PDB file of C-alpha atoms in Angstrom:
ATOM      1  CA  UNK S   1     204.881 304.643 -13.330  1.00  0.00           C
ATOM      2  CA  UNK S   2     205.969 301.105 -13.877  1.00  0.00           C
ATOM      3  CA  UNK S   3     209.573 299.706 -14.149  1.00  0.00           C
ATOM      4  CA  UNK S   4     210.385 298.123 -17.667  1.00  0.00           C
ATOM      5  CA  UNK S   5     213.504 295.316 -17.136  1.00  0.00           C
ATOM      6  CA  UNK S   6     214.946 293.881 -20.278  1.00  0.00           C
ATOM      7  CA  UNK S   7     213.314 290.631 -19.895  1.00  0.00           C
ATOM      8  CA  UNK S   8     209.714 292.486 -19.974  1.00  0.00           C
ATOM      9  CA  UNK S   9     211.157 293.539 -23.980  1.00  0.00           C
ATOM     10  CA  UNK S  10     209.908 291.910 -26.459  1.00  0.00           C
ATOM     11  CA  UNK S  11     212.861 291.912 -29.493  1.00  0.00           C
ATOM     12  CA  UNK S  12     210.856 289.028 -31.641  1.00  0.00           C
ATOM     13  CA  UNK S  13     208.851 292.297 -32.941  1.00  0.00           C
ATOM     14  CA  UNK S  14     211.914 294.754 -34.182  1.00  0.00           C
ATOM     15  CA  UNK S  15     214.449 294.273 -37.194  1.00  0.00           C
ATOM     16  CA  UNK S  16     217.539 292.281 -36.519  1.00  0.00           C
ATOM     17  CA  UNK S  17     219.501 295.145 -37.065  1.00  0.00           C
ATOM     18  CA  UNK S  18     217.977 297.173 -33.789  1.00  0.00           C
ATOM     19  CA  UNK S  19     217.659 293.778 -31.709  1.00  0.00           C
ATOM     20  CA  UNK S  20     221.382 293.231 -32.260  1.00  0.00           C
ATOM     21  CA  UNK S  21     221.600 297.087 -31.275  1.00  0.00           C
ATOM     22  CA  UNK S  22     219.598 296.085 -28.311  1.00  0.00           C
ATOM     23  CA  UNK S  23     221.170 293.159 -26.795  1.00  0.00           C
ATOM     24  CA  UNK S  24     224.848 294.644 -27.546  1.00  0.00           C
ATOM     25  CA  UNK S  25     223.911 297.361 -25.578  1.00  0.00           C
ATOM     26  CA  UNK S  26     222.547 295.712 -22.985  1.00  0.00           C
ATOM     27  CA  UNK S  27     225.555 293.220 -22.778  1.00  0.00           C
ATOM     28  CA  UNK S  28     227.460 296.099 -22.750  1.00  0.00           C
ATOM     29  CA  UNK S  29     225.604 297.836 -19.682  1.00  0.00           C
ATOM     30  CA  UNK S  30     225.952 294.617 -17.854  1.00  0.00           C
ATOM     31  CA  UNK S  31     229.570 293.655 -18.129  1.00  0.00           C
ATOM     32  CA  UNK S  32     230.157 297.283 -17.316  1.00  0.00           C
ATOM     33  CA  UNK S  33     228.670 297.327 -14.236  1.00  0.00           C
ATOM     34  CA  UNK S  34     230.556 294.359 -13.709  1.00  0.00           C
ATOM     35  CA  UNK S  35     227.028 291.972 -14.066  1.00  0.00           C
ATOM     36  CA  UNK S  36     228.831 288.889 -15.950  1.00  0.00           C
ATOM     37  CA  UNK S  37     225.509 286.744 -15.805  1.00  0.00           C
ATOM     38  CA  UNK S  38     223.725 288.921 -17.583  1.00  0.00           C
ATOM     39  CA  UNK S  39     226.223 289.894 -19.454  1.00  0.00           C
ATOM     40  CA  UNK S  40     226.900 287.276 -20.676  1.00  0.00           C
ATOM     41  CA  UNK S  41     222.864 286.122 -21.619  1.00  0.00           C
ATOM     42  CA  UNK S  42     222.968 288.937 -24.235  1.00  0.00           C
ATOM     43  CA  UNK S  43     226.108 288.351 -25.375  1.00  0.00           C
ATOM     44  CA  UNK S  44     224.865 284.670 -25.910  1.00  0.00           C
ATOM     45  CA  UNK S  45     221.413 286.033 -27.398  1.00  0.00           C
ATOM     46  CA  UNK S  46     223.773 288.323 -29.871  1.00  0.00           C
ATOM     47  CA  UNK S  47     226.487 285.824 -30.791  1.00  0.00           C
ATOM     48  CA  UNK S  48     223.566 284.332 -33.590  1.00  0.00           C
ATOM     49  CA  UNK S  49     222.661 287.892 -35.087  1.00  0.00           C
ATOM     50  CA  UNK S  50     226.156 289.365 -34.921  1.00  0.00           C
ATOM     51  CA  UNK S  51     227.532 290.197 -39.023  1.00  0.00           C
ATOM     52  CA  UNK S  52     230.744 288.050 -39.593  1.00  0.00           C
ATOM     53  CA  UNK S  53     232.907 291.299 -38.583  1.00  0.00           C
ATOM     54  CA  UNK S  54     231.195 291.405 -35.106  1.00  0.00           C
ATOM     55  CA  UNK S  55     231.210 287.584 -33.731  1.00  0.00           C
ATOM     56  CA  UNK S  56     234.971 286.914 -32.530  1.00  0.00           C
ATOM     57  CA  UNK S  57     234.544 290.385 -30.390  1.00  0.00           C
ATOM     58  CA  UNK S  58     231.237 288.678 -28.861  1.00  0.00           C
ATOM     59  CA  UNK S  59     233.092 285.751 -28.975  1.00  0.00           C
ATOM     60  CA  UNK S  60     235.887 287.166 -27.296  1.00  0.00           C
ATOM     61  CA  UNK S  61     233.555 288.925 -24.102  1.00  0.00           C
ATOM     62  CA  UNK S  62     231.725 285.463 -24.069  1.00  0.00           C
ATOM     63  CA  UNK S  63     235.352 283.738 -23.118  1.00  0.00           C
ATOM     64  CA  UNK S  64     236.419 286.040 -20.751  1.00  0.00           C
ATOM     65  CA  UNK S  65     232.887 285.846 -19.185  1.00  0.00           C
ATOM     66  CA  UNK S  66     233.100 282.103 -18.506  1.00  0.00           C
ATOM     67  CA  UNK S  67     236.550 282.654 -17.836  1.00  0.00           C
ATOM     68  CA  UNK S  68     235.989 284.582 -14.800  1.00  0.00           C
ATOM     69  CA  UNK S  69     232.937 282.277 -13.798  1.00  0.00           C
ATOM     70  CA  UNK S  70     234.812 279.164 -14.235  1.00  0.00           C
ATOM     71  CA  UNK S  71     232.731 277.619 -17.097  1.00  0.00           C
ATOM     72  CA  UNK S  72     234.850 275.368 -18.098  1.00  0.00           C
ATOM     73  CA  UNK S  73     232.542 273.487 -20.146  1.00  0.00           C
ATOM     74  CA  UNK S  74     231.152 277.155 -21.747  1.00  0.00           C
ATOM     75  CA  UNK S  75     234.989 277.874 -22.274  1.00  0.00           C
ATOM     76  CA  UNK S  76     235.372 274.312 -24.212  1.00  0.00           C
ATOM     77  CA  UNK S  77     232.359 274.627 -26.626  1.00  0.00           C
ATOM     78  CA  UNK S  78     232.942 278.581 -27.788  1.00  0.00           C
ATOM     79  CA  UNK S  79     236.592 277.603 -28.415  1.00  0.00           C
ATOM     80  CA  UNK S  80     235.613 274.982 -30.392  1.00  0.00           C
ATOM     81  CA  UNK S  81     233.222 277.268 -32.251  1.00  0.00           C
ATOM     82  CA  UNK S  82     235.789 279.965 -32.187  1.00  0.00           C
ATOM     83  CA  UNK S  83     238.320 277.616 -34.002  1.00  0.00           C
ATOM     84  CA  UNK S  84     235.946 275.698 -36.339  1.00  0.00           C
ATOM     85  CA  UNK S  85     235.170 279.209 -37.771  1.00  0.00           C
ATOM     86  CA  UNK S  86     239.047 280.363 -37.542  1.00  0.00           C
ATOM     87  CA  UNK S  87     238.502 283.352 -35.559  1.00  0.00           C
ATOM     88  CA  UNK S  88     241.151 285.529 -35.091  1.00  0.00           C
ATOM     89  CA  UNK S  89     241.854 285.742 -31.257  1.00  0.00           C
ATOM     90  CA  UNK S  90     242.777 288.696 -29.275  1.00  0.00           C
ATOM     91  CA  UNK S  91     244.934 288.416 -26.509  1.00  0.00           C
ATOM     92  CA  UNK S  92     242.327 288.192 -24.097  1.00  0.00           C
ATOM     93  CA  UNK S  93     241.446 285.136 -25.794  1.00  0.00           C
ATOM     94  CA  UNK S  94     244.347 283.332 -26.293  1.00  0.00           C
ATOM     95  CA  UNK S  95     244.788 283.770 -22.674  1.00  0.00           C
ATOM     96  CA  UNK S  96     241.750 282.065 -21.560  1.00  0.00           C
ATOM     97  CA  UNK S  97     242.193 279.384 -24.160  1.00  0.00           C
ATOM     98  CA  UNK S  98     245.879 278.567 -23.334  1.00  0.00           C
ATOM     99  CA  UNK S  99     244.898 278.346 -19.282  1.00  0.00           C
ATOM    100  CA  UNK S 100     242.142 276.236 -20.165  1.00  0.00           C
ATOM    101  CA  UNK S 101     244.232 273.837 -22.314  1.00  0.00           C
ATOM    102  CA  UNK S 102     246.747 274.349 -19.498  1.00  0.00           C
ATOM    103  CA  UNK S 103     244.086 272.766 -17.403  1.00  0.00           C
ATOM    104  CA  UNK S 104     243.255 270.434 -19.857  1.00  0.00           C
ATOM    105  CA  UNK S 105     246.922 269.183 -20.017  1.00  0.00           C
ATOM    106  CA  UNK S 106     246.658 269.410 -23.384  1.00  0.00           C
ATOM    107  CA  UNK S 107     250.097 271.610 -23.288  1.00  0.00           C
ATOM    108  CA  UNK S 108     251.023 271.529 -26.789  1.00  0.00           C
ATOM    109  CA  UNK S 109     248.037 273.645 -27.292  1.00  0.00           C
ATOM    110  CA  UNK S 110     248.249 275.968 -24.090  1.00  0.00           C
ATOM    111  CA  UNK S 111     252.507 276.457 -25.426  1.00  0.00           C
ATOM    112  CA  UNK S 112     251.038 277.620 -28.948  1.00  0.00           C
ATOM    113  CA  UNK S 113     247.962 280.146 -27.380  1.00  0.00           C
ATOM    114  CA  UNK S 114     249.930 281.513 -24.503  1.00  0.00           C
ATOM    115  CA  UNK S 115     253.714 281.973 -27.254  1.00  0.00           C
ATOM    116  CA  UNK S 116     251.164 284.442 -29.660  1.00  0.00           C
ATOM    117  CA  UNK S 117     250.782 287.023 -26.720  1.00  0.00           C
ATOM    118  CA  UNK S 118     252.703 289.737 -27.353  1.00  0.00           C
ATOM    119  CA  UNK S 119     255.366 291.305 -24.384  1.00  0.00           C
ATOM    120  CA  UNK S 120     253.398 294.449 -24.474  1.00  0.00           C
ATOM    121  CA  UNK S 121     250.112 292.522 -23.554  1.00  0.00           C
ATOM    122  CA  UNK S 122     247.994 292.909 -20.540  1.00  0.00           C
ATOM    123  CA  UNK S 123     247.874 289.270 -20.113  1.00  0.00           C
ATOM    124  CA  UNK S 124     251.906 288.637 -20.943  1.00  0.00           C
ATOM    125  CA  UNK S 125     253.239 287.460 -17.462  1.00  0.00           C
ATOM    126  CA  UNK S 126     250.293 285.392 -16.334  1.00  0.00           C
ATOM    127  CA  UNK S 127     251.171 283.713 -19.702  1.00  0.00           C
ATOM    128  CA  UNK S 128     254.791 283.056 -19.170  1.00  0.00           C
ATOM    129  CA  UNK S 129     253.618 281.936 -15.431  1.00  0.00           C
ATOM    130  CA  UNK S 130     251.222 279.348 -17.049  1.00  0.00           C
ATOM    131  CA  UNK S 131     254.191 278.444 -19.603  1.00  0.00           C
ATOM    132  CA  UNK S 132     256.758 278.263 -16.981  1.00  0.00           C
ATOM    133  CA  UNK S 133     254.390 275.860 -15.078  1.00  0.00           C
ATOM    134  CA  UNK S 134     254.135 273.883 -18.427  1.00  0.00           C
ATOM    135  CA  UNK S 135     258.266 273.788 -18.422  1.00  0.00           C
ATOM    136  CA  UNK S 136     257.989 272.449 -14.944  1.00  0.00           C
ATOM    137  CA  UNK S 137     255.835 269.494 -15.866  1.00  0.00           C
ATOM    138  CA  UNK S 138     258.002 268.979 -18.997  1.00  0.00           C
ATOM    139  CA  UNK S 139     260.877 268.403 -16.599  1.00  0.00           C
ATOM    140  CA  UNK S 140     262.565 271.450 -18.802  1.00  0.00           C
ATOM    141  CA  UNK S 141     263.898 273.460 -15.356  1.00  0.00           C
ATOM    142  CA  UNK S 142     265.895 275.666 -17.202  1.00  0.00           C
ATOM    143  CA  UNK S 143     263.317 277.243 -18.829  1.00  0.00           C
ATOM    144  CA  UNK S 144     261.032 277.500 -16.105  1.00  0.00           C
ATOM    145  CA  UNK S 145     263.307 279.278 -13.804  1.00  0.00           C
ATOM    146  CA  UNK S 146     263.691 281.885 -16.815  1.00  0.00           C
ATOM    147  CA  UNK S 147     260.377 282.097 -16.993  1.00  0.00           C
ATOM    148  CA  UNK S 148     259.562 282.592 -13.614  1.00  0.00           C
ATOM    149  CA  UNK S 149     262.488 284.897 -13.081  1.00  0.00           C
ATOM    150  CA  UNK S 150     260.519 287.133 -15.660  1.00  0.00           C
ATOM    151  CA  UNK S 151     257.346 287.361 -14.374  1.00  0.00           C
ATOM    152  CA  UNK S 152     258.987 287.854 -10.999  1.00  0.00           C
ATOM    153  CA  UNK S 153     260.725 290.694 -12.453  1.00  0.00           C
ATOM    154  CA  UNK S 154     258.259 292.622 -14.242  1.00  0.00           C
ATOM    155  CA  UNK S 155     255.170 291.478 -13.410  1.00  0.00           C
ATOM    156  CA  UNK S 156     253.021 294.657 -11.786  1.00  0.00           C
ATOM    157  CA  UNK S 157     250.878 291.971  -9.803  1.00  0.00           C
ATOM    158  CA  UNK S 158     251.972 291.493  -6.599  1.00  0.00           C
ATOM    159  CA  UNK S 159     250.316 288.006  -6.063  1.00  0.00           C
ATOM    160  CA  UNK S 160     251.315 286.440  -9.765  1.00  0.00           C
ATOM    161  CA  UNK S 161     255.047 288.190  -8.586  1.00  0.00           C
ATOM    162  CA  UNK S 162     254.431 286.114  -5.230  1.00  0.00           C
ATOM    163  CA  UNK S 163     253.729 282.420  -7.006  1.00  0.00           C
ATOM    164  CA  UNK S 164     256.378 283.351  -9.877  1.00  0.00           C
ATOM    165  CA  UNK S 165     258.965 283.767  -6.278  1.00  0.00           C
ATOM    166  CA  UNK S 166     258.183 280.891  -4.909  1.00  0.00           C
ATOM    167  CA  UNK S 167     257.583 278.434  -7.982  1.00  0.00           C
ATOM    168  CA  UNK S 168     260.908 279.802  -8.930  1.00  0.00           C
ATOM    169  CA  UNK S 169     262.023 278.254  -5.455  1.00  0.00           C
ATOM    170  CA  UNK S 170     260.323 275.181  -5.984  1.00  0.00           C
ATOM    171  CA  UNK S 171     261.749 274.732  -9.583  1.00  0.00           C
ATOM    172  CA  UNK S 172     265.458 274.884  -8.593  1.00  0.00           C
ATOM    173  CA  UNK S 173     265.101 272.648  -5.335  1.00  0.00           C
ATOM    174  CA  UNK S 174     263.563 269.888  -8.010  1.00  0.00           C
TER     175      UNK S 174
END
């Protein structure tokens, strides 16, 4: 008995409709077990085929993939296709985007990504860490130490509650 990997497939031969079957899966299987490389091939290989419904979800995994593998570059150009075809981002999204702009210094844009996640939000207080950092570059103290004084607060990360303690430091010493 011989071992059949996904790359020994051939999907040129089956309908679109199974091959995007196929590679979701598979992308699926992948970032599951926690595989972001290739993970994230199928996701790229399904992006293309996906109906209109389906492509900011593959979108979406594509982001947080690069995200967590520090593509900025990858980050950069499916933003750009995300927002050329006005995708509606989740919050997992607008997260990445507003850390990247962050990074960017392109803060009017981080402020605008990181303000649409919602309080309930997974990714709420690592936002309002990034914003406070924004307020601290802005020279607007006041709001950073609010900011900061939030996430130190409530945030169920110890190490984000950590930085938030001792930016919070830093920001009233300034």
């Amino acid at each position: 008995s011989s071992d059949v990997c996904s790359s020994d497939l051939d999907f040129s031969k089956i309908s679109d409709f199974k091959r995007r079957q196929a590679y979701f899966f598979l992308a699926e299987s992948f970032w599951f077990t926690h595989d972001l490389v290739m993970a994230n091939i199928y996701f790229e290989e399904l992006l293309p085929l996906a109906l209109d419904g389906e492509k900011a979800n593959v979108l979406d995994r594509i982001l947080l993939i690069a995200n967590s593998l520090g593509e900025q570059e990858k980050i950069k150009e499916y933003l750009t296709l995300a927002q050329k075809n006005h995708y509606n981002f989740s919050a997992n999204t607008q997260y990445v985007a507003g850390k990247y702009y962050f990074h960017e210094k392109k803060y009017g844009l981080a402020k605008s990504m990181l303000n649409k996640i919602q309080q309930a939000e997974k990714y709420k207080f690592k936002a309002s860490y990034i914003l406070a950092a924004i307020a601290v570059v802005q020279n607007n103290y006041a709001l950073a130490q609010r900011l900061f004084e939030e996430v130190r607060g409530a945030a169920s990360n110890n190490r984000l509650r950590d930085l938030a303690n001792l930016s919070d430091r830093k920001s009233t010493r300034l």
